[in-house]
Structures are given as C-alpha cells and as structure tokens.
Short mmCIF file of C-alpha atoms in Angstrom, two decimals:
data_model
loop_
_atom_site.label_atom_id
_atom_site.label_comp_id
_atom_site.label_asym_id
_atom_site.label_seq_id
_atom_site.Cartn_x
_atom_site.Cartn_y
_atom_site.Cartn_z
CA CYS A 188 155.18 124.79 8.76
CA ILE A 189 153.27 122.30 10.93
CA LEU A 190 152.64 118.83 9.50
CA GLY A 191 149.66 117.39 11.37
CA THR A 192 148.51 113.81 10.90
CA ALA A 193 147.52 110.70 12.81
CA THR A 194 149.48 108.61 10.31
CA PRO A 195 152.84 110.22 9.50
CA SER A 196 154.71 108.66 6.63
CA ILE A 197 157.64 106.34 7.24
CA VAL A 198 159.98 109.02 5.92
CA GLN A 199 158.49 111.77 8.12
CA ARG A 200 158.63 109.60 11.23
CA HIS A 201 162.24 108.67 10.54
CA GLN A 202 163.09 112.34 10.05
CA ALA A 203 161.45 113.15 13.39
CA GLN A 204 163.36 110.42 15.20
CA SER A 205 166.65 111.51 13.65
CA GLY A 206 166.08 115.13 14.62
CA GLU A 207 165.46 116.55 11.14
CA LEU A 208 161.91 117.40 12.18
CA LEU A 209 160.64 118.41 15.62
CA HIS A 210 158.23 115.68 16.77
CA LEU A 211 155.25 116.79 18.88
CA GLU A 212 152.77 114.12 20.00
CA LEU A 213 149.09 114.43 20.91
CA PRO A 214 148.45 111.08 22.61
CA HIS A 215 145.02 111.85 24.14
CA ARG A 216 141.70 111.84 22.29
CA ILE A 217 139.33 114.66 23.21
CA HIS A 218 136.03 112.82 23.69
CA ASN A 219 136.58 109.09 24.13
CA PRO A 220 140.14 108.20 25.23
CA GLN A 221 139.75 104.56 24.20
CA LEU A 222 140.47 103.53 20.63
CA PRO A 223 137.75 101.26 19.23
CA PRO A 224 138.37 97.50 19.38
CA VAL A 225 139.03 95.89 16.00
CA GLN A 226 137.75 92.40 15.21
CA VAL A 227 139.65 90.75 12.33
CA ILE A 228 137.50 88.35 10.28
CA ASP A 229 139.25 85.72 8.18
CA MET A 230 137.11 85.59 5.03
CA ARG A 231 138.76 82.31 4.01
CA ARG A 232 137.13 80.69 7.02
CA GLU A 233 133.80 82.30 6.13
CA LEU A 234 133.99 80.63 2.71
CA VAL A 235 134.90 77.25 4.21
CA GLU A 236 131.93 77.52 6.57
CA GLY A 237 129.53 78.23 3.71
CA ASN A 238 129.23 82.01 3.76
CA ARG A 239 129.74 83.26 0.20
CA GLY A 240 128.27 86.71 0.75
CA ILE A 241 130.00 90.08 0.78
CA PHE A 242 129.62 90.45 4.54
CA SER A 243 130.87 88.15 7.26
CA ARG A 244 128.37 86.89 9.80
CA ALA A 245 129.96 89.11 12.44
CA LEU A 246 129.51 92.23 10.29
CA VAL A 247 125.87 91.41 9.53
CA GLU A 248 125.18 90.90 13.23
CA ALA A 249 126.97 94.13 14.17
CA LEU A 250 125.09 96.08 11.49
CA GLY A 251 121.78 94.74 12.75
CA HIS A 252 122.63 95.71 16.34
CA THR A 253 123.82 99.19 15.34
CA LEU A 254 120.70 99.93 13.31
CA GLY A 255 118.50 98.54 16.07
CA GLN A 256 120.06 100.99 18.54
CA GLY A 257 119.33 103.94 16.26
CA GLN A 258 123.04 104.52 15.64
CA GLN A 259 125.05 104.85 12.44
CA ALA A 260 127.59 102.73 10.57
CA ILE A 261 130.29 103.33 7.96
CA LEU A 262 131.23 100.66 5.43
CA TYR A 263 134.56 101.20 3.69
CA LEU A 264 135.69 99.66 0.43
CA ASN A 265 138.42 101.16 -1.71
CA ARG A 266 136.74 100.30 -5.00
CA ARG A 267 134.00 102.04 -6.92
CA GLY A 268 131.36 100.44 -9.09
CA THR A 269 129.26 97.30 -8.88
CA ALA A 270 131.92 94.91 -10.23
CA THR A 271 135.60 95.49 -10.87
CA SER A 272 135.58 93.76 -14.26
CA VAL A 273 133.41 91.94 -16.80
CA PHE A 274 134.73 88.66 -18.18
CA CYS A 275 133.61 85.88 -20.51
CA ARG A 276 132.92 82.59 -18.80
CA ASP A 277 133.57 80.72 -22.05
CA CYS A 278 137.05 82.00 -22.99
CA GLY A 279 138.10 84.13 -20.00
CA HIS A 280 138.38 87.37 -21.99
CA VAL A 281 138.16 90.52 -19.82
CA LEU A 282 136.59 93.64 -21.32
CA GLN A 283 139.27 96.33 -21.33
CA CYS A 284 139.39 100.02 -22.08
CA PRO A 285 140.55 100.58 -25.69
CA ASN A 286 142.75 103.46 -24.51
CA CYS A 287 144.27 101.94 -21.35
CA THR A 288 145.53 98.61 -20.08
CA SER A 289 142.76 98.60 -17.51
CA PRO A 290 139.59 96.51 -17.14
CA LEU A 291 136.32 98.34 -17.63
CA VAL A 292 134.39 98.63 -14.37
CA TYR A 293 130.72 97.70 -14.34
CA HIS A 294 128.28 100.24 -12.83
CA THR A 295 124.54 99.91 -12.28
CA SER A 296 123.87 103.44 -11.02
CA GLY A 297 124.02 106.79 -12.75
CA ASP A 298 123.00 108.00 -16.18
CA ALA A 299 126.23 107.12 -17.96
CA ALA A 300 127.00 103.91 -19.82
CA PRO A 301 127.43 100.94 -17.48
CA LEU A 302 131.04 100.12 -18.46
CA ARG A 303 133.52 102.81 -17.51
CA CYS A 304 137.29 103.20 -17.34
CA HIS A 305 138.40 104.69 -14.02
CA ILE A 306 141.64 105.95 -15.56
CA CYS A 307 140.70 107.85 -18.73
CA GLY A 308 136.90 108.03 -18.38
CA HIS A 309 136.01 105.96 -21.48
CA GLN A 310 132.42 104.63 -21.43
CA ARG A 311 130.54 102.01 -23.38
CA SER A 312 127.48 99.78 -23.15
CA LEU A 313 127.63 96.12 -22.17
CA PRO A 314 127.96 94.03 -25.37
CA ALA A 315 125.56 91.17 -26.02
CA ALA A 316 128.41 88.78 -26.83
CA CYS A 317 132.10 88.37 -26.05
CA PRO A 318 134.23 90.31 -28.60
CA SER A 319 136.83 87.54 -28.48
CA CYS A 320 134.84 84.29 -28.87
CA SER A 321 131.30 85.62 -29.50
CA GLY A 322 130.07 83.68 -26.47
CA PRO A 323 126.96 84.98 -24.69
CA ARG A 324 128.18 84.45 -21.10
CA LEU A 325 129.63 87.83 -20.16
CA ARG A 326 129.47 88.24 -16.40
CA PRO A 327 130.48 91.00 -13.96
CA TYR A 328 133.07 89.93 -11.42
CA GLY A 329 134.45 91.49 -8.25
CA LEU A 330 133.20 93.93 -5.68
CA GLY A 331 132.57 97.67 -5.69
CA SER A 332 130.86 100.28 -3.52
CA GLU A 333 127.61 100.11 -5.51
CA LYS A 334 127.36 96.39 -4.87
CA VAL A 335 127.99 96.89 -1.15
CA GLU A 336 125.16 99.43 -1.01
CA ALA A 337 122.82 97.07 -2.84
CA GLN A 338 123.67 94.28 -0.37
CA VAL A 339 122.93 96.51 2.63
CA ARG A 340 119.54 97.40 1.18
CA GLU A 341 118.79 93.74 0.56
CA LEU A 342 119.72 92.68 4.10
CA PHE A 343 118.22 95.71 5.86
CA PRO A 344 115.37 97.10 3.69
CA SER A 345 114.48 99.82 6.19
CA ALA A 346 118.05 101.15 6.46
CA ARG A 347 118.70 104.50 4.82
CA THR A 348 121.95 104.40 2.85
CA LEU A 349 124.25 106.96 1.31
CA ARG A 350 127.18 106.27 -1.00
CA TRP A 351 130.23 108.54 -1.02
CA ASP A 352 132.64 107.93 -3.89
CA ARG A 353 133.74 109.64 -7.07
CA GLU A 354 130.57 108.64 -8.92
CA THR A 355 128.30 110.35 -6.37
CA THR A 356 130.42 113.48 -5.92
CA ARG A 357 130.78 114.70 -9.49
CA HIS A 358 128.40 117.63 -8.99
CA LYS A 359 129.13 120.88 -7.20
CA ASP A 360 128.81 120.75 -3.39
CA ALA A 361 128.12 116.99 -3.48
CA HIS A 362 130.65 116.29 -0.70
CA GLU A 363 129.02 118.81 1.65
CA ILE A 364 125.51 117.60 0.82
CA ILE A 365 126.30 113.92 1.48
CA LEU A 366 128.17 114.64 4.70
CA GLY A 367 125.46 117.06 5.83
CA HIS A 368 122.72 114.44 5.32
CA PHE A 369 124.69 111.83 7.25
CA SER A 370 125.63 114.21 10.07
CA ALA A 371 121.95 115.13 10.45
CA HIS A 372 121.09 111.42 10.70
CA ARG A 373 119.07 111.43 7.48
CA ALA A 374 120.88 108.18 6.67
CA ASP A 375 121.93 105.20 8.76
CA VAL A 376 124.75 103.66 6.72
CA LEU A 377 127.43 105.53 4.77
CA ILE A 378 129.20 103.41 2.13
CA GLY A 379 132.25 104.73 0.38
CA THR A 380 135.87 104.68 -0.67
CA GLN A 381 138.93 106.42 0.75
CA MET A 382 137.08 109.74 1.06
CA LEU A 383 135.70 108.26 4.29
CA ALA A 384 139.16 108.16 5.86
CA LYS A 385 139.65 111.89 6.20
CA GLY A 386 138.75 113.78 9.33
CA LEU A 387 135.11 112.86 9.93
CA ASP A 388 133.87 113.40 13.49
CA LEU A 389 130.45 111.74 13.72
CA PRO A 390 129.35 110.91 17.29
CA LEU A 391 126.55 108.52 16.25
CA VAL A 392 128.89 106.27 14.24
CA THR A 393 129.48 103.25 16.46
CA LEU A 394 130.44 100.74 13.76
CA VAL A 395 132.99 100.79 10.95
CA GLY A 396 133.02 97.81 8.62
CA ILE A 397 136.11 97.44 6.43
CA VAL A 398 134.67 95.21 3.73
CA MET A 399 137.93 94.26 2.02
CA ALA A 400 141.10 95.30 3.82
CA ASP A 401 143.47 93.64 1.34
CA VAL A 402 142.89 96.06 -1.56
CA GLY A 403 146.20 97.69 -2.43
CA LEU A 404 148.50 95.46 -0.37
CA SER A 405 149.91 93.57 -3.35
CA LEU A 406 150.45 96.43 -5.79
CA PRO A 407 153.98 96.48 -7.28
CA ASP A 408 154.94 99.64 -5.45
CA PRO A 409 157.26 99.99 -2.43
CA PHE A 410 154.79 102.39 -0.77
CA ALA A 411 151.64 100.27 -1.27
CA VAL A 412 151.65 98.62 2.16
CA GLU A 413 152.17 101.96 3.92
CA ARG A 414 149.24 103.52 2.04
CA THR A 415 147.00 100.58 2.97
CA PHE A 416 147.97 100.71 6.65
CA ASN A 417 147.35 104.45 6.79
CA LEU A 418 143.92 104.13 5.19
CA LEU A 419 142.88 101.30 7.50
CA THR A 420 144.05 103.27 10.54
CA GLN A 421 142.25 106.42 9.43
CA VAL A 422 138.99 104.64 8.61
CA ALA A 423 139.04 102.75 11.92
CA GLY A 424 139.30 106.10 13.70
CA ARG A 425 135.90 107.23 12.37
CA THR A 426 134.10 105.32 15.13
CA GLY A 427 134.24 105.43 18.91
CA ARG A 428 134.53 109.20 18.97
CA SER A 429 131.83 109.75 21.61
CA SER A 430 130.64 108.26 24.89
CA LEU A 431 128.65 105.71 22.84
CA GLY A 432 131.88 103.89 22.02
CA GLY A 433 132.38 101.92 18.84
CA GLN A 434 133.83 98.88 17.14
CA VAL A 435 135.55 97.98 13.88
CA ILE A 436 134.95 94.81 11.86
CA LEU A 437 137.91 94.26 9.51
CA GLN A 438 137.39 91.63 6.79
CA THR A 439 140.45 90.18 5.10
CA PHE A 440 141.78 87.19 3.20
CA ASP A 441 145.25 87.76 4.69
CA PRO A 442 144.75 88.18 8.45
CA ASP A 443 148.41 87.46 9.28
CA HIS A 444 149.83 90.30 7.15
CA TYR A 445 151.85 92.64 9.36
CA ALA A 446 149.94 95.73 8.14
CA ILE A 447 146.59 94.11 8.99
CA GLN A 448 147.83 93.01 12.41
CA ALA A 449 149.26 96.44 13.23
CA ALA A 450 146.12 98.26 12.09
CA ALA A 451 143.92 95.90 14.12
CA SER A 452 145.91 96.54 17.30
CA HIS A 453 146.32 100.31 16.64
CA ASP A 454 150.07 99.70 16.85
CA ASP A 455 151.65 102.20 14.51
CA THR A 456 155.04 101.69 16.18
CA ALA A 457 155.08 97.97 15.31
CA PHE A 458 154.17 98.77 11.73
CA TYR A 459 156.79 101.49 11.50
CA GLU A 460 159.58 99.25 12.78
CA HIS A 461 158.65 96.36 10.47
CA GLU A 462 158.27 98.58 7.43
CA LEU A 463 161.46 100.46 8.23
CA GLY A 464 163.33 97.15 8.30
CA GLN A 465 161.89 96.27 4.88
CA ARG A 466 162.92 99.65 3.47
CA ARG A 467 166.43 99.32 4.90
CA ARG A 468 166.84 95.85 3.39
CA LEU A 469 165.62 96.97 -0.05
CA GLY A 470 167.31 100.38 -0.04
CA TYR A 471 164.14 102.46 -0.33
CA PRO A 472 163.37 105.79 1.39
CA PRO A 473 164.24 106.95 3.99
CA PHE A 474 167.55 105.15 3.32
CA SER A 475 167.78 106.54 -0.20
CA ARG A 476 166.05 109.00 -2.46
CA LEU A 477 164.16 108.20 -5.63
CA LEU A 478 163.78 109.92 -8.96
CA ARG A 479 161.19 108.68 -11.43
CA LEU A 480 161.40 109.35 -15.17
CA GLU A 481 158.42 108.55 -17.39
CA THR A 482 157.97 108.76 -21.15
CA ARG A 483 154.70 108.41 -23.09
CA HIS A 484 154.02 107.86 -26.79
CA VAL A 485 151.17 106.68 -29.00
CA ASP A 486 153.58 104.19 -30.60
CA PRO A 487 154.61 101.44 -28.14
CA LEU A 488 157.88 100.78 -29.96
CA LYS A 489 158.90 104.45 -29.83
CA ALA A 490 158.07 104.66 -26.14
CA GLU A 491 160.19 101.58 -25.45
CA ALA A 492 163.05 102.79 -27.65
CA ALA A 493 163.17 106.17 -25.91
CA ALA A 494 163.22 104.50 -22.50
CA ARG A 495 165.98 102.08 -23.46
CA ARG A 496 168.14 104.85 -24.95
CA LEU A 497 167.94 106.91 -21.79
CA GLY A 498 168.43 103.81 -19.66
CA GLU A 499 171.69 102.97 -21.44
CA GLN A 500 172.88 106.57 -21.11
CA LEU A 501 172.16 106.63 -17.38
CA SER A 502 173.78 103.22 -16.84
CA GLN A 503 176.96 104.47 -18.52
CA ARG A 504 176.98 107.57 -16.33
CA ILE A 505 176.68 105.43 -13.21
CA THR A 506 179.54 103.10 -14.16
CA GLN A 507 181.86 105.79 -15.54
CA GLY A 508 181.19 108.67 -13.15
CA SER A 509 181.02 109.34 -9.44
CA HIS A 510 177.53 107.95 -8.90
CA GLY A 511 178.47 104.47 -7.76
CA GLN A 512 175.91 104.54 -4.95
CA THR A 513 173.07 105.19 -7.41
CA SER A 514 171.21 102.22 -8.92
CA ILE A 515 168.80 102.11 -11.82
CA ILE A 516 165.49 100.23 -11.92
CA GLY A 517 164.24 99.67 -15.45
CA PRO A 518 163.53 100.80 -18.03
CA LEU A 519 160.21 98.97 -17.65
CA PRO A 520 156.58 99.51 -18.66
CA CYS A 521 154.58 101.32 -15.98
CA PHE A 522 152.00 99.37 -13.98
CA HIS A 523 149.28 100.98 -16.09
CA SER A 524 151.29 100.56 -19.28
CA ARG A 525 148.78 102.42 -21.44
CA ILE A 526 146.66 105.42 -20.45
CA ALA A 527 144.41 107.43 -22.76
CA GLY A 528 146.06 105.83 -25.80
CA LEU A 529 149.62 106.59 -24.67
CA TYR A 530 152.12 103.84 -23.84
CA ARG A 531 154.10 104.50 -20.67
CA TRP A 532 157.65 103.44 -19.77
CA GLN A 533 159.57 104.47 -16.69
CA ILE A 534 163.05 104.51 -15.19
CA VAL A 535 163.61 104.84 -11.45
CA LEU A 536 166.92 106.05 -10.02
CA ARG A 537 167.70 105.16 -6.41
CA GLY A 538 170.55 106.65 -4.41
CA PRO A 539 171.65 109.46 -2.08
CA ASP A 540 171.16 112.17 -4.73
CA PRO A 541 169.71 110.70 -7.94
CA ALA A 542 168.67 114.10 -9.31
CA SER A 543 172.34 115.04 -9.72
CA LEU A 544 172.68 112.25 -12.30
CA VAL A 545 170.24 113.91 -14.70
CA GLY A 546 170.71 117.59 -13.84
CA ASP A 547 172.52 118.48 -17.06
CA LEU A 548 170.54 116.18 -19.41
CA LYS A 549 168.06 117.56 -21.89
CA LEU A 550 165.03 115.41 -21.11
CA THR A 551 162.52 116.79 -23.58
CA GLY A 552 159.22 114.94 -23.37
CA TRP A 553 160.09 113.16 -20.13
CA ARG A 554 158.10 113.51 -16.92
CA ILE A 555 160.39 113.84 -13.90
CA GLU A 556 159.37 113.22 -10.28
CA VAL A 557 161.78 113.76 -7.41
CA ASP A 558 160.79 111.74 -4.33
CA PRO A 559 157.67 110.31 -6.03
CA LEU A 560 154.69 109.28 -3.91
CA HIS A 561 154.32 106.01 -5.84
CA LEU A 562 155.94 104.09 -8.69
CA LEU A 563 152.78 103.07 -10.55
#
C-alpha cells in the first residue's frame, strides 16, 4: 500500500520518522521547480485603512493583472452560500435550522429556497419579520462562495466566472463539466471551496487568492489547525505549475498564527514540529490513541442521561482497573449538538489502547470511532 500526498498527516509523518512507515520523498516538481511566492495580507490593516470590501487591494490588483494577461485565477473560500447566517439587527436573533443547532445559510443562486441548512438539508424562505421580536431588519451576514463570485463580476464585468462547490455539483458529471470548461479556458476565474485543493494541474492558473484563510482554525477540535494548514498548502499549489509562474495572495485576520506563517513560507517541517509539540503537551495523537463514542436521541434529556451513565461506568473502569494511562473527555454535547432532530452527546477516550476499555461492553445505540478524524 502506497500512501501518496503532498501533505501527510502529523501521525503519518511521525510514523515515517519513527520507522513504522517507509518514507519516500519526491522533492522536485516536474514543470516549474519553484514554489509560488505567497503574500500574506493582514485584513485588519485593510479595515483600518478604509477597505471594507471582500478583497484586499493587493488581490484586486493581482486579479486585474492576471485577467489582463489572458491568464486564469482561482479564488478559494471554504464556505458556501452568499452569507453564512441571517440575523436580526434589532434583537440579534440568528435564524437557525429547526432540526440542527446550526445557522441557516443564505443563498441567492439556484432554484431552492434561499435559506438552507448545510447539515441536514432543511430549506425555507426568508421571513418578512424576525420570529423572535417581529422586527423587520433581518440581514444576511458573513461571506460565502456565491458572494465572492458576485464581487468578482462587479469588479471585473468582462471576466468569465465559474463556481465549484456543493451547490453547483449536485447534478451528474457536474465536476467534470466545470473542470473541463475551466481547463479549456472557457472561464477566467474559478471560485470554490475545498474541492479546489485536490490535484488540479492547470498551466494557465497564475494566481490563487485565498479569500479567508482563518476559516476552521478556531474549531474546538485538536485536528482543526492541521486540516487548515493542509488545505492552504494544497490550494497554494494550484498555481505556478508551468513556465508562466504564479503567485498566492493569502488574506487573513491572524497573520501571526503558526499555521498561516508555515503555509505562507511552504515550510511543512516548521508546522510539523510546532504541531507535534502541541500534541505532545496535550497528549493527542501520535502520542496517544483516541476512541470516540457518540449517542443520539430525539429527547435531549435521554441523550444526556445515556452519556452520563456510560461516562460514570467508564470512569469507574479507569480508576478500578488496569487502564490508569487512559483518560476520559466528557461526556459533553457534540459541537453540532443537534442534527436532523437528534441530540448528540459524545465521550472521548484517550490513551495507549482506549478500545480495550470498551471491548466487552454492550454499546447498543452508540456510534464508535477508533482513531477518529475529528471530534466535532
């Protein structure tokens, strides 16, 4: 089995360095040996200097130059929709999905209702008044891929745009059609979410704009920073793949974050060493293994009660048995505490072999993940 990637996980890289995996490196790019330079734009400074738009002045200038040269650009944003939420300016109420603890996302494209839940798929129209205070000032807030596309069209009316996200790829063969149009230069700017990060080799792309690099950094998940770094690294690699060269404009409100700095300098070793130190200090993989247990129920009290019962049972096993190196996190509500009408609680076991703690338990109705990819 060959695991091939430009961004191996922290665990895989540690396994390679410790000899558990054979590490083979491919340090040379085929076409252009130079990685594209990355310019980090502090969006806080843009605000202070009067720019309240989606794009920094540097990105607008780079887009104009790229289009003027007859080349192509990719704009990456890891959020779909026009706005990430709709809120009331009178009372602050945010319109939420009735089935999930998630804000409804506002869309202006497509045939479906404009308010949609990205977790369970619930849809509804935009109400005329706030359901909480009956105020009329409901406003969309935030930034999504649809809004980015609209801004490009406003700034560059002659530019041909394509959007590549889940909304535009619901139909059969949509991925191939969109990529085929862009590869044939039937569009100048491709706007999309993390689908853009994977394996595109487009010689005419000389600019990648990362519109908001901070998305995902602050999620309550020990693997969130690693996922963000990997995505930024992968997206940055979509340009500069031919003799035309390329550049990356990375917009952020946290330019000093170690993941942003490492991605901007293409320094995966610096990121790995910093993140490995964090994992060692907190006792997360590769210095332990995780097991995640999740229960769901339509009744929030029953979901909580089931989680607390199992939590007490596991705590007793840890203190009374031979699992002193295993610790328990929770029971706690999941990050998305309600999905599709079901309330979610989770317990995370951390230790050298957490699965052995539950091997003989009858966990009917529980979802069990060994070495989970996330804790959300």
